[in-house]
Amino acid sequence: MSSKIAVVTGANKGIGFAIVRGLCKRFDGIVYLTSRDENRGAEAVAELEKEGLNPKYHQLDITEPKSVEVFRDYVKEKYGGIDVLVNNAAIAFKGNAPDPVAVQAEQTLFVNYFSLVSTCEILFPILRKGARVVNVSSSAGHLSNIPSKKLVARFQDPNLTIPELSELMNRYIEAAKQGTQATEWGNSSYAVSKVGVTALTKIQQRLLMDRDIKVNAVHPGYVNTDMSSHKGPLSIDEGAAAPLFLALDAPDSVRGEYVWYNKKIVSWSGEKPNF
């Protein structure tokens, strides 16, 4: 029997780093810390090794399909497949960023949505039967962040396909370029990208049911990281708690759900929780 394999993207710092730490302590198998920058990845591994933990490392840039393909081929040849995949890599522009809205829209959705789609297309074929996928979303990924009732209904369409969802994401980018996005989409490219992640999660679950693969989205909470400009009250280990719950502990019946940092399943289209 080959070793079980867990992979975390964007894991050299923040929540991804803490998820690797938690997996190293509890996962019955080999844990891969991956990052775009090899030096930062090596430093992160060294830090965990000081704690007596033993993650493996591989370079992985989700925005470069070739990088993902190299990683896929490496894992497939060495281990045969993946058992846990945590899609954590993402970006967020700061509130005072000088970049035009159109630039923020294009770059945010390219990394947070489109690169996630391509990464999953490349890695999903080597997921083993029974694998667990955790897509790190956000409270910003709740449908209440989209003002248009028509768009909300479209996102909830049980027959929505990934190409159709990607077309919706492109529509937002075009609206941002025209400066007409606010009425239908709101003013946050990050929110649109994470709504896309949550919607994608539900479609992916539908497509993977016959392989007994569990795919869930998670809001890890407002965490003290670079991404939150260190304003979040939660530690990175607290932010890792719900992703780790989905990766290791959630009942098999939890599939295609949107789970918050307190490990509670939240209605994606209902009222946004205040906990």
PDB file of C-alpha atoms in Angstrom:
ATOM      1  CA  MET A   1       0.000   0.000   0.000  1.00  0.00           C
ATOM      2  CA  SER A   2       1.517   3.347  -1.030  1.00  0.00           C
ATOM      3  CA  SER A   3       1.636   6.214   1.454  1.00  0.00           C
ATOM      4  CA  LYS A   4      -1.284   8.583   1.788  1.00  0.00           C
ATOM      5  CA  ILE A   5      -0.476  12.060   0.459  1.00  0.00           C
ATOM      6  CA  ALA A   6      -1.738  15.488   1.555  1.00  0.00           C
ATOM      7  CA  VAL A   7      -0.955  18.649  -0.417  1.00  0.00           C
ATOM      8  CA  VAL A   8      -1.423  22.290   0.602  1.00  0.00           C
ATOM      9  CA  THR A   9      -1.000  25.105  -1.923  1.00  0.00           C
ATOM     10  CA  GLY A  10       0.300  28.547  -0.958  1.00  0.00           C
ATOM     11  CA  ALA A  11       1.664  27.092   2.256  1.00  0.00           C
ATOM     12  CA  ASN A  12       4.867  28.971   3.065  1.00  0.00           C
ATOM     13  CA  LYS A  13       3.067  31.344   5.472  1.00  0.00           C
ATOM     14  CA  GLY A  14      -0.236  32.222   7.078  1.00  0.00           C
ATOM     15  CA  ILE A  15      -3.180  29.829   7.142  1.00  0.00           C
ATOM     16  CA  GLY A  16      -1.585  27.457   4.614  1.00  0.00           C
ATOM     17  CA  PHE A  17       1.488  27.102   6.800  1.00  0.00           C
ATOM     18  CA  ALA A  18      -0.687  26.351   9.845  1.00  0.00           C
ATOM     19  CA  ILE A  19      -2.692  23.766   7.861  1.00  0.00           C
ATOM     20  CA  VAL A  20       0.578  21.993   6.994  1.00  0.00           C
ATOM     21  CA  ARG A  21       1.551  22.113  10.670  1.00  0.00           C
ATOM     22  CA  GLY A  22      -1.764  20.564  11.699  1.00  0.00           C
ATOM     23  CA  LEU A  23      -1.579  17.875   9.018  1.00  0.00           C
ATOM     24  CA  CYS A  24       1.977  16.978  10.019  1.00  0.00           C
ATOM     25  CA  LYS A  25       0.742  16.382  13.568  1.00  0.00           C
ATOM     26  CA  ARG A  26      -2.317  14.304  12.673  1.00  0.00           C
ATOM     27  CA  PHE A  27      -2.385  13.059   9.072  1.00  0.00           C
ATOM     28  CA  ASP A  28      -1.459   9.413   8.628  1.00  0.00           C
ATOM     29  CA  GLY A  29       0.798   9.920   5.648  1.00  0.00           C
ATOM     30  CA  ILE A  30       3.125  12.346   3.878  1.00  0.00           C
ATOM     31  CA  VAL A  31       2.381  16.088   3.858  1.00  0.00           C
ATOM     32  CA  TYR A  32       3.582  18.360   1.057  1.00  0.00           C
ATOM     33  CA  LEU A  33       4.108  22.036   1.764  1.00  0.00           C
ATOM     34  CA  THR A  34       4.076  23.789  -1.616  1.00  0.00           C
ATOM     35  CA  SER A  35       4.758  27.384  -2.572  1.00  0.00           C
ATOM     36  CA  ARG A  36       5.509  29.530  -5.584  1.00  0.00           C
ATOM     37  CA  ASP A  37       8.853  30.702  -4.165  1.00  0.00           C
ATOM     38  CA  GLU A  38      11.293  27.875  -3.402  1.00  0.00           C
ATOM     39  CA  ASN A  39      13.381  29.854  -0.893  1.00  0.00           C
ATOM     40  CA  ARG A  40      10.355  30.837   1.162  1.00  0.00           C
ATOM     41  CA  GLY A  41       9.125  27.260   0.978  1.00  0.00           C
ATOM     42  CA  ALA A  42      12.476  25.940   2.243  1.00  0.00           C
ATOM     43  CA  GLU A  43      12.400  28.433   5.128  1.00  0.00           C
ATOM     44  CA  ALA A  44       8.882  27.326   6.070  1.00  0.00           C
ATOM     45  CA  VAL A  45       9.902  23.655   6.046  1.00  0.00           C
ATOM     46  CA  ALA A  46      12.940  24.461   8.205  1.00  0.00           C
ATOM     47  CA  GLU A  47      10.699  26.258  10.705  1.00  0.00           C
ATOM     48  CA  LEU A  48       8.414  23.234  11.004  1.00  0.00           C
ATOM     49  CA  GLU A  49      11.387  20.899  11.301  1.00  0.00           C
ATOM     50  CA  LYS A  50      12.471  22.910  14.355  1.00  0.00           C
ATOM     51  CA  GLU A  51       9.110  21.905  15.865  1.00  0.00           C
ATOM     52  CA  GLY A  52       9.937  18.244  15.233  1.00  0.00           C
ATOM     53  CA  LEU A  53       7.638  17.996  12.216  1.00  0.00           C
ATOM     54  CA  ASN A  54       8.620  16.560   8.850  1.00  0.00           C
ATOM     55  CA  PRO A  55       6.794  18.039   5.848  1.00  0.00           C
ATOM     56  CA  LYS A  56       8.066  17.403   2.326  1.00  0.00           C
ATOM     57  CA  TYR A  57       8.464  20.295  -0.097  1.00  0.00           C
ATOM     58  CA  HIS A  58       7.759  20.832  -3.781  1.00  0.00           C
ATOM     59  CA  GLN A  59       7.587  24.037  -5.789  1.00  0.00           C
ATOM     60  CA  LEU A  60       4.053  24.730  -7.059  1.00  0.00           C
ATOM     61  CA  ASP A  61       2.793  27.908  -8.689  1.00  0.00           C
ATOM     62  CA  ILE A  62      -0.945  27.580  -9.332  1.00  0.00           C
ATOM     63  CA  THR A  63      -0.824  30.408 -11.897  1.00  0.00           C
ATOM     64  CA  GLU A  64       1.536  28.362 -14.099  1.00  0.00           C
ATOM     65  CA  PRO A  65      -0.099  25.203 -15.501  1.00  0.00           C
ATOM     66  CA  LYS A  66       3.341  23.811 -16.382  1.00  0.00           C
ATOM     67  CA  SER A  67       4.367  24.030 -12.710  1.00  0.00           C
ATOM     68  CA  VAL A  68       1.190  22.165 -11.694  1.00  0.00           C
ATOM     69  CA  GLU A  69       1.784  19.520 -14.375  1.00  0.00           C
ATOM     70  CA  VAL A  70       5.367  18.949 -13.174  1.00  0.00           C
ATOM     71  CA  PHE A  71       4.060  18.504  -9.630  1.00  0.00           C
ATOM     72  CA  ARG A  72       1.261  16.164 -10.797  1.00  0.00           C
ATOM     73  CA  ASP A  73       3.696  13.967 -12.707  1.00  0.00           C
ATOM     74  CA  TYR A  74       6.071  13.858  -9.727  1.00  0.00           C
ATOM     75  CA  VAL A  75       3.339  12.814  -7.282  1.00  0.00           C
ATOM     76  CA  LYS A  76       1.788  10.327  -9.688  1.00  0.00           C
ATOM     77  CA  GLU A  77       5.111   8.606 -10.359  1.00  0.00           C
ATOM     78  CA  LYS A  78       6.330   8.626  -6.761  1.00  0.00           C
ATOM     79  CA  TYR A  79       3.101   7.900  -4.864  1.00  0.00           C
ATOM     80  CA  GLY A  80       0.312   7.149  -7.349  1.00  0.00           C
ATOM     81  CA  GLY A  81      -2.125   9.826  -6.207  1.00  0.00           C
ATOM     82  CA  ILE A  82      -3.351  12.430  -3.708  1.00  0.00           C
ATOM     83  CA  ASP A  83      -5.641  11.819  -0.712  1.00  0.00           C
ATOM     84  CA  VAL A  84      -6.038  15.362   0.660  1.00  0.00           C
ATOM     85  CA  LEU A  85      -5.798  18.554  -1.414  1.00  0.00           C
ATOM     86  CA  VAL A  86      -6.126  21.944   0.286  1.00  0.00           C
ATOM     87  CA  ASN A  87      -6.441  24.746  -2.279  1.00  0.00           C
ATOM     88  CA  ASN A  88      -5.270  27.676  -0.178  1.00  0.00           C
ATOM     89  CA  ALA A  89      -3.213  29.886  -2.530  1.00  0.00           C
ATOM     90  CA  ALA A  90      -4.878  33.274  -3.156  1.00  0.00           C
ATOM     91  CA  ILE A  91      -4.252  37.016  -3.345  1.00  0.00           C
ATOM     92  CA  ALA A  92      -6.075  40.115  -2.117  1.00  0.00           C
ATOM     93  CA  PHE A  93      -5.428  43.753  -2.951  1.00  0.00           C
ATOM     94  CA  LYS A  94      -5.320  46.093   0.040  1.00  0.00           C
ATOM     95  CA  GLY A  95      -8.200  48.516   0.515  1.00  0.00           C
ATOM     96  CA  ASN A  96      -5.954  51.468  -0.331  1.00  0.00           C
ATOM     97  CA  ALA A  97      -4.305  49.804  -3.348  1.00  0.00           C
ATOM     98  CA  PRO A  98      -3.732  52.369  -6.132  1.00  0.00           C
ATOM     99  CA  ASP A  99      -4.358  49.835  -8.920  1.00  0.00           C
ATOM    100  CA  PRO A 100      -7.411  50.552 -11.112  1.00  0.00           C
ATOM    101  CA  VAL A 101     -10.516  48.450 -10.449  1.00  0.00           C
ATOM    102  CA  ALA A 102     -10.131  46.747 -13.836  1.00  0.00           C
ATOM    103  CA  VAL A 103      -6.586  45.604 -12.971  1.00  0.00           C
ATOM    104  CA  GLN A 104      -7.643  44.398  -9.525  1.00  0.00           C
ATOM    105  CA  ALA A 105     -10.573  42.481 -11.054  1.00  0.00           C
ATOM    106  CA  GLU A 106      -8.461  40.747 -13.696  1.00  0.00           C
ATOM    107  CA  GLN A 107      -5.562  39.824 -11.403  1.00  0.00           C
ATOM    108  CA  THR A 108      -7.688  38.765  -8.410  1.00  0.00           C
ATOM    109  CA  LEU A 109      -9.917  36.493 -10.474  1.00  0.00           C
ATOM    110  CA  PHE A 110      -6.961  35.129 -12.432  1.00  0.00           C
ATOM    111  CA  VAL A 111      -5.299  33.843  -9.248  1.00  0.00           C
ATOM    112  CA  ASN A 112      -8.233  33.106  -6.951  1.00  0.00           C
ATOM    113  CA  TYR A 113     -10.649  31.613  -9.482  1.00  0.00           C
ATOM    114  CA  PHE A 114      -9.192  30.811 -12.902  1.00  0.00           C
ATOM    115  CA  SER A 115      -5.892  29.428 -11.560  1.00  0.00           C
ATOM    116  CA  LEU A 116      -7.836  27.312  -9.060  1.00  0.00           C
ATOM    117  CA  VAL A 117      -9.934  25.906 -11.917  1.00  0.00           C
ATOM    118  CA  SER A 118      -6.860  24.985 -13.974  1.00  0.00           C
ATOM    119  CA  THR A 119      -5.027  23.537 -10.957  1.00  0.00           C
ATOM    120  CA  CYS A 120      -7.999  21.305 -10.152  1.00  0.00           C
ATOM    121  CA  GLU A 121      -8.331  20.214 -13.791  1.00  0.00           C
ATOM    122  CA  ILE A 122      -4.695  19.077 -13.679  1.00  0.00           C
ATOM    123  CA  LEU A 123      -4.675  17.484 -10.201  1.00  0.00           C
ATOM    124  CA  PHE A 124      -8.185  15.986  -9.916  1.00  0.00           C
ATOM    125  CA  PRO A 125      -7.417  13.026 -12.218  1.00  0.00           C
ATOM    126  CA  ILE A 126      -4.847  11.788  -9.659  1.00  0.00           C
ATOM    127  CA  LEU A 127      -7.117  12.175  -6.628  1.00  0.00           C
ATOM    128  CA  ARG A 128      -7.604   8.734  -5.116  1.00  0.00           C
ATOM    129  CA  LYS A 129     -11.065   7.349  -4.490  1.00  0.00           C
ATOM    130  CA  GLY A 130     -12.348   8.753  -1.193  1.00  0.00           C
ATOM    131  CA  ALA A 131     -10.052  11.799  -1.318  1.00  0.00           C
ATOM    132  CA  ARG A 132     -10.923  15.098   0.367  1.00  0.00           C
ATOM    133  CA  VAL A 133     -10.593  18.515  -1.288  1.00  0.00           C
ATOM    134  CA  VAL A 134     -10.784  21.733   0.731  1.00  0.00           C
ATOM    135  CA  ASN A 135     -11.189  24.979  -1.216  1.00  0.00           C
ATOM    136  CA  VAL A 136     -10.329  27.929   1.013  1.00  0.00           C
ATOM    137  CA  SER A 137     -13.062  30.510   0.428  1.00  0.00           C
ATOM    138  CA  SER A 138     -14.007  33.381   2.752  1.00  0.00           C
ATOM    139  CA  SER A 139     -16.969  35.094   4.372  1.00  0.00           C
ATOM    140  CA  ALA A 140     -16.632  37.240   1.226  1.00  0.00           C
ATOM    141  CA  GLY A 141     -17.634  34.096  -0.683  1.00  0.00           C
ATOM    142  CA  HIS A 142     -21.198  34.262   0.710  1.00  0.00           C
ATOM    143  CA  LEU A 143     -23.854  34.983  -1.928  1.00  0.00           C
ATOM    144  CA  SER A 144     -25.196  37.937   0.085  1.00  0.00           C
ATOM    145  CA  ASN A 145     -22.173  39.862  -1.230  1.00  0.00           C
ATOM    146  CA  ILE A 146     -23.707  39.845  -4.751  1.00  0.00           C
ATOM    147  CA  PRO A 147     -26.409  42.573  -5.063  1.00  0.00           C
ATOM    148  CA  SER A 148     -28.125  41.242  -8.222  1.00  0.00           C
ATOM    149  CA  LYS A 149     -30.952  38.762  -7.529  1.00  0.00           C
ATOM    150  CA  LYS A 150     -30.612  37.525 -11.110  1.00  0.00           C
ATOM    151  CA  LEU A 151     -26.919  36.742 -10.605  1.00  0.00           C
ATOM    152  CA  VAL A 152     -27.613  35.095  -7.245  1.00  0.00           C
ATOM    153  CA  ALA A 153     -30.147  32.813  -8.937  1.00  0.00           C
ATOM    154  CA  ARG A 154     -27.641  31.997 -11.677  1.00  0.00           C
ATOM    155  CA  PHE A 155     -24.929  31.084  -9.153  1.00  0.00           C
ATOM    156  CA  GLN A 156     -27.393  28.751  -7.423  1.00  0.00           C
ATOM    157  CA  ASP A 157     -28.511  26.992 -10.603  1.00  0.00           C
ATOM    158  CA  PRO A 158     -28.064  23.259  -9.801  1.00  0.00           C
ATOM    159  CA  ASN A 159     -27.133  22.630 -13.440  1.00  0.00           C
ATOM    160  CA  LEU A 160     -24.495  25.385 -13.670  1.00  0.00           C
ATOM    161  CA  THR A 161     -21.320  24.110 -15.351  1.00  0.00           C
ATOM    162  CA  ILE A 162     -17.727  25.194 -14.792  1.00  0.00           C
ATOM    163  CA  PRO A 163     -17.512  26.823 -18.279  1.00  0.00           C
ATOM    164  CA  GLU A 164     -20.727  28.749 -17.514  1.00  0.00           C
ATOM    165  CA  LEU A 165     -19.365  29.831 -14.131  1.00  0.00           C
ATOM    166  CA  SER A 166     -16.127  30.952 -15.770  1.00  0.00           C
ATOM    167  CA  GLU A 167     -18.197  32.975 -18.242  1.00  0.00           C
ATOM    168  CA  LEU A 168     -19.880  34.700 -15.289  1.00  0.00           C
ATOM    169  CA  MET A 169     -16.473  35.526 -13.836  1.00  0.00           C
ATOM    170  CA  ASN A 170     -15.390  36.971 -17.186  1.00  0.00           C
ATOM    171  CA  ARG A 171     -18.574  39.048 -17.295  1.00  0.00           C
ATOM    172  CA  TYR A 172     -17.569  40.615 -13.993  1.00  0.00           C
ATOM    173  CA  ILE A 173     -14.096  41.452 -15.317  1.00  0.00           C
ATOM    174  CA  GLU A 174     -15.615  43.093 -18.402  1.00  0.00           C
ATOM    175  CA  ALA A 175     -18.044  45.072 -16.220  1.00  0.00           C
ATOM    176  CA  ALA A 176     -15.124  46.225 -14.055  1.00  0.00           C
ATOM    177  CA  LYS A 177     -13.290  47.394 -17.177  1.00  0.00           C
ATOM    178  CA  GLN A 178     -16.381  49.382 -18.194  1.00  0.00           C
ATOM    179  CA  GLY A 179     -16.844  50.710 -14.651  1.00  0.00           C
ATOM    180  CA  THR A 180     -20.380  49.275 -14.506  1.00  0.00           C
ATOM    181  CA  GLN A 181     -19.804  46.443 -12.013  1.00  0.00           C
ATOM    182  CA  ALA A 182     -21.073  47.997  -8.769  1.00  0.00           C
ATOM    183  CA  THR A 183     -24.852  47.687  -9.295  1.00  0.00           C
ATOM    184  CA  GLU A 184     -24.891  43.958 -10.080  1.00  0.00           C
ATOM    185  CA  TRP A 185     -21.644  42.694  -8.587  1.00  0.00           C
ATOM    186  CA  GLY A 186     -20.717  45.061  -5.769  1.00  0.00           C
ATOM    187  CA  ASN A 187     -17.321  46.704  -5.403  1.00  0.00           C
ATOM    188  CA  SER A 188     -15.086  43.844  -4.249  1.00  0.00           C
ATOM    189  CA  SER A 189     -13.158  41.753  -6.754  1.00  0.00           C
ATOM    190  CA  TYR A 190     -12.056  39.580  -3.834  1.00  0.00           C
ATOM    191  CA  ALA A 191     -15.701  38.866  -2.933  1.00  0.00           C
ATOM    192  CA  VAL A 192     -16.565  37.979  -6.534  1.00  0.00           C
ATOM    193  CA  SER A 193     -13.528  35.670  -6.727  1.00  0.00           C
ATOM    194  CA  LYS A 194     -14.512  33.869  -3.525  1.00  0.00           C
ATOM    195  CA  VAL A 195     -18.171  33.575  -4.542  1.00  0.00           C
ATOM    196  CA  GLY A 196     -16.710  31.909  -7.623  1.00  0.00           C
ATOM    197  CA  VAL A 197     -14.692  29.544  -5.417  1.00  0.00           C
ATOM    198  CA  THR A 198     -17.771  28.555  -3.406  1.00  0.00           C
ATOM    199  CA  ALA A 199     -19.851  28.051  -6.559  1.00  0.00           C
ATOM    200  CA  LEU A 200     -17.029  26.024  -8.121  1.00  0.00           C
ATOM    201  CA  THR A 201     -16.908  23.803  -5.033  1.00  0.00           C
ATOM    202  CA  LYS A 202     -20.558  22.836  -5.421  1.00  0.00           C
ATOM    203  CA  ILE A 203     -20.113  22.029  -9.129  1.00  0.00           C
ATOM    204  CA  GLN A 204     -16.955  20.002  -8.451  1.00  0.00           C
ATOM    205  CA  GLN A 205     -18.758  17.950  -5.810  1.00  0.00           C
ATOM    206  CA  ARG A 206     -21.503  17.153  -8.295  1.00  0.00           C
ATOM    207  CA  LEU A 207     -18.921  15.986 -10.850  1.00  0.00           C
ATOM    208  CA  LEU A 208     -16.947  13.843  -8.384  1.00  0.00           C
ATOM    209  CA  MET A 209     -19.738  12.019  -6.538  1.00  0.00           C
ATOM    210  CA  ASP A 210     -19.086   8.760  -8.391  1.00  0.00           C
ATOM    211  CA  ARG A 211     -15.486   8.703  -7.117  1.00  0.00           C
ATOM    212  CA  ASP A 212     -16.534   9.167  -3.461  1.00  0.00           C
ATOM    213  CA  ILE A 213     -14.505  12.394  -3.304  1.00  0.00           C
ATOM    214  CA  LYS A 214     -15.556  15.048  -0.793  1.00  0.00           C
ATOM    215  CA  VAL A 215     -15.177  18.686  -1.931  1.00  0.00           C
ATOM    216  CA  ASN A 216     -16.004  21.511   0.476  1.00  0.00           C
ATOM    217  CA  ALA A 217     -15.427  25.256   0.735  1.00  0.00           C
ATOM    218  CA  VAL A 218     -14.335  26.881   3.981  1.00  0.00           C
ATOM    219  CA  HIS A 219     -14.262  30.346   5.506  1.00  0.00           C
ATOM    220  CA  PRO A 220     -11.301  30.054   7.903  1.00  0.00           C
ATOM    221  CA  GLY A 221     -12.232  33.183   9.861  1.00  0.00           C
ATOM    222  CA  TYR A 222     -10.667  36.621  10.112  1.00  0.00           C
ATOM    223  CA  VAL A 223      -7.065  35.650  10.760  1.00  0.00           C
ATOM    224  CA  ASN A 224      -3.947  37.612  11.707  1.00  0.00           C
ATOM    225  CA  THR A 225      -2.067  37.250   8.389  1.00  0.00           C
ATOM    226  CA  ASP A 226      -0.404  39.418   5.762  1.00  0.00           C
ATOM    227  CA  MET A 227      -3.608  39.160   3.718  1.00  0.00           C
ATOM    228  CA  SER A 228      -5.675  40.785   6.490  1.00  0.00           C
ATOM    229  CA  SER A 229      -2.885  43.325   7.156  1.00  0.00           C
ATOM    230  CA  HIS A 230      -2.653  41.550  10.534  1.00  0.00           C
ATOM    231  CA  LYS A 231      -6.031  42.943  11.606  1.00  0.00           C
ATOM    232  CA  GLY A 232      -7.694  39.553  12.135  1.00  0.00           C
ATOM    233  CA  PRO A 233      -8.238  38.450  15.754  1.00  0.00           C
ATOM    234  CA  LEU A 234      -7.628  34.742  15.074  1.00  0.00           C
ATOM    235  CA  SER A 235      -4.198  33.094  15.103  1.00  0.00           C
ATOM    236  CA  ILE A 236      -3.119  31.144  12.014  1.00  0.00           C
ATOM    237  CA  ASP A 237      -3.631  27.902  13.943  1.00  0.00           C
ATOM    238  CA  GLU A 238      -7.198  28.949  14.784  1.00  0.00           C
ATOM    239  CA  GLY A 239      -7.674  29.765  11.094  1.00  0.00           C
ATOM    240  CA  ALA A 240      -6.446  26.281  10.187  1.00  0.00           C
ATOM    241  CA  ALA A 241      -8.972  24.549  12.469  1.00  0.00           C
ATOM    242  CA  ALA A 242     -11.927  24.410  10.053  1.00  0.00           C
ATOM    243  CA  PRO A 243      -9.828  23.455   6.986  1.00  0.00           C
ATOM    244  CA  LEU A 244      -8.254  20.658   9.055  1.00  0.00           C
ATOM    245  CA  PHE A 245     -11.713  19.545  10.217  1.00  0.00           C
ATOM    246  CA  LEU A 246     -12.788  19.158   6.580  1.00  0.00           C
ATOM    247  CA  ALA A 247      -9.520  17.473   5.588  1.00  0.00           C
ATOM    248  CA  LEU A 248      -9.464  14.969   8.458  1.00  0.00           C
ATOM    249  CA  ASP A 249     -12.535  14.823  10.668  1.00  0.00           C
ATOM    250  CA  ALA A 250     -15.771  15.835   8.932  1.00  0.00           C
ATOM    251  CA  PRO A 251     -18.304  13.031   8.403  1.00  0.00           C
ATOM    252  CA  ASP A 252     -18.320  11.626   4.867  1.00  0.00           C
ATOM    253  CA  SER A 253     -21.799  13.098   4.480  1.00  0.00           C
ATOM    254  CA  VAL A 254     -20.313  16.622   4.408  1.00  0.00           C
ATOM    255  CA  ARG A 255     -20.032  17.180   0.656  1.00  0.00           C
ATOM    256  CA  GLY A 256     -20.272  20.328  -1.431  1.00  0.00           C
ATOM    257  CA  GLU A 257     -20.824  22.430   1.690  1.00  0.00           C
ATOM    258  CA  TYR A 258     -19.773  25.928   2.748  1.00  0.00           C
ATOM    259  CA  VAL A 259     -18.299  25.628   6.245  1.00  0.00           C
ATOM    260  CA  TRP A 260     -17.255  28.471   8.542  1.00  0.00           C
ATOM    261  CA  TYR A 261     -14.385  28.736  10.990  1.00  0.00           C
ATOM    262  CA  ASN A 262     -16.485  27.332  13.850  1.00  0.00           C
ATOM    263  CA  LYS A 263     -16.935  24.127  11.761  1.00  0.00           C
ATOM    264  CA  LYS A 264     -20.634  24.860  11.193  1.00  0.00           C
ATOM    265  CA  ILE A 265     -22.228  24.360   7.764  1.00  0.00           C
ATOM    266  CA  VAL A 266     -23.631  27.686   6.575  1.00  0.00           C
ATOM    267  CA  SER A 267     -26.397  28.277   4.041  1.00  0.00           C
ATOM    268  CA  TRP A 268     -24.623  29.849   1.088  1.00  0.00           C
ATOM    269  CA  SER A 269     -27.705  31.727  -0.080  1.00  0.00           C
ATOM    270  CA  GLY A 270     -29.406  32.413   3.248  1.00  0.00           C
ATOM    271  CA  GLU A 271     -28.704  35.241   5.644  1.00  0.00           C
ATOM    272  CA  LYS A 272     -25.013  35.793   6.268  1.00  0.00           C
ATOM    273  CA  PRO A 273     -24.168  34.550   9.780  1.00  0.00           C
ATOM    274  CA  ASN A 274     -22.874  37.013  12.346  1.00  0.00           C
ATOM    275  CA  PHE A 275     -20.846  34.451  14.311  1.00  0.00           C
TER     276      PHE A 275
END
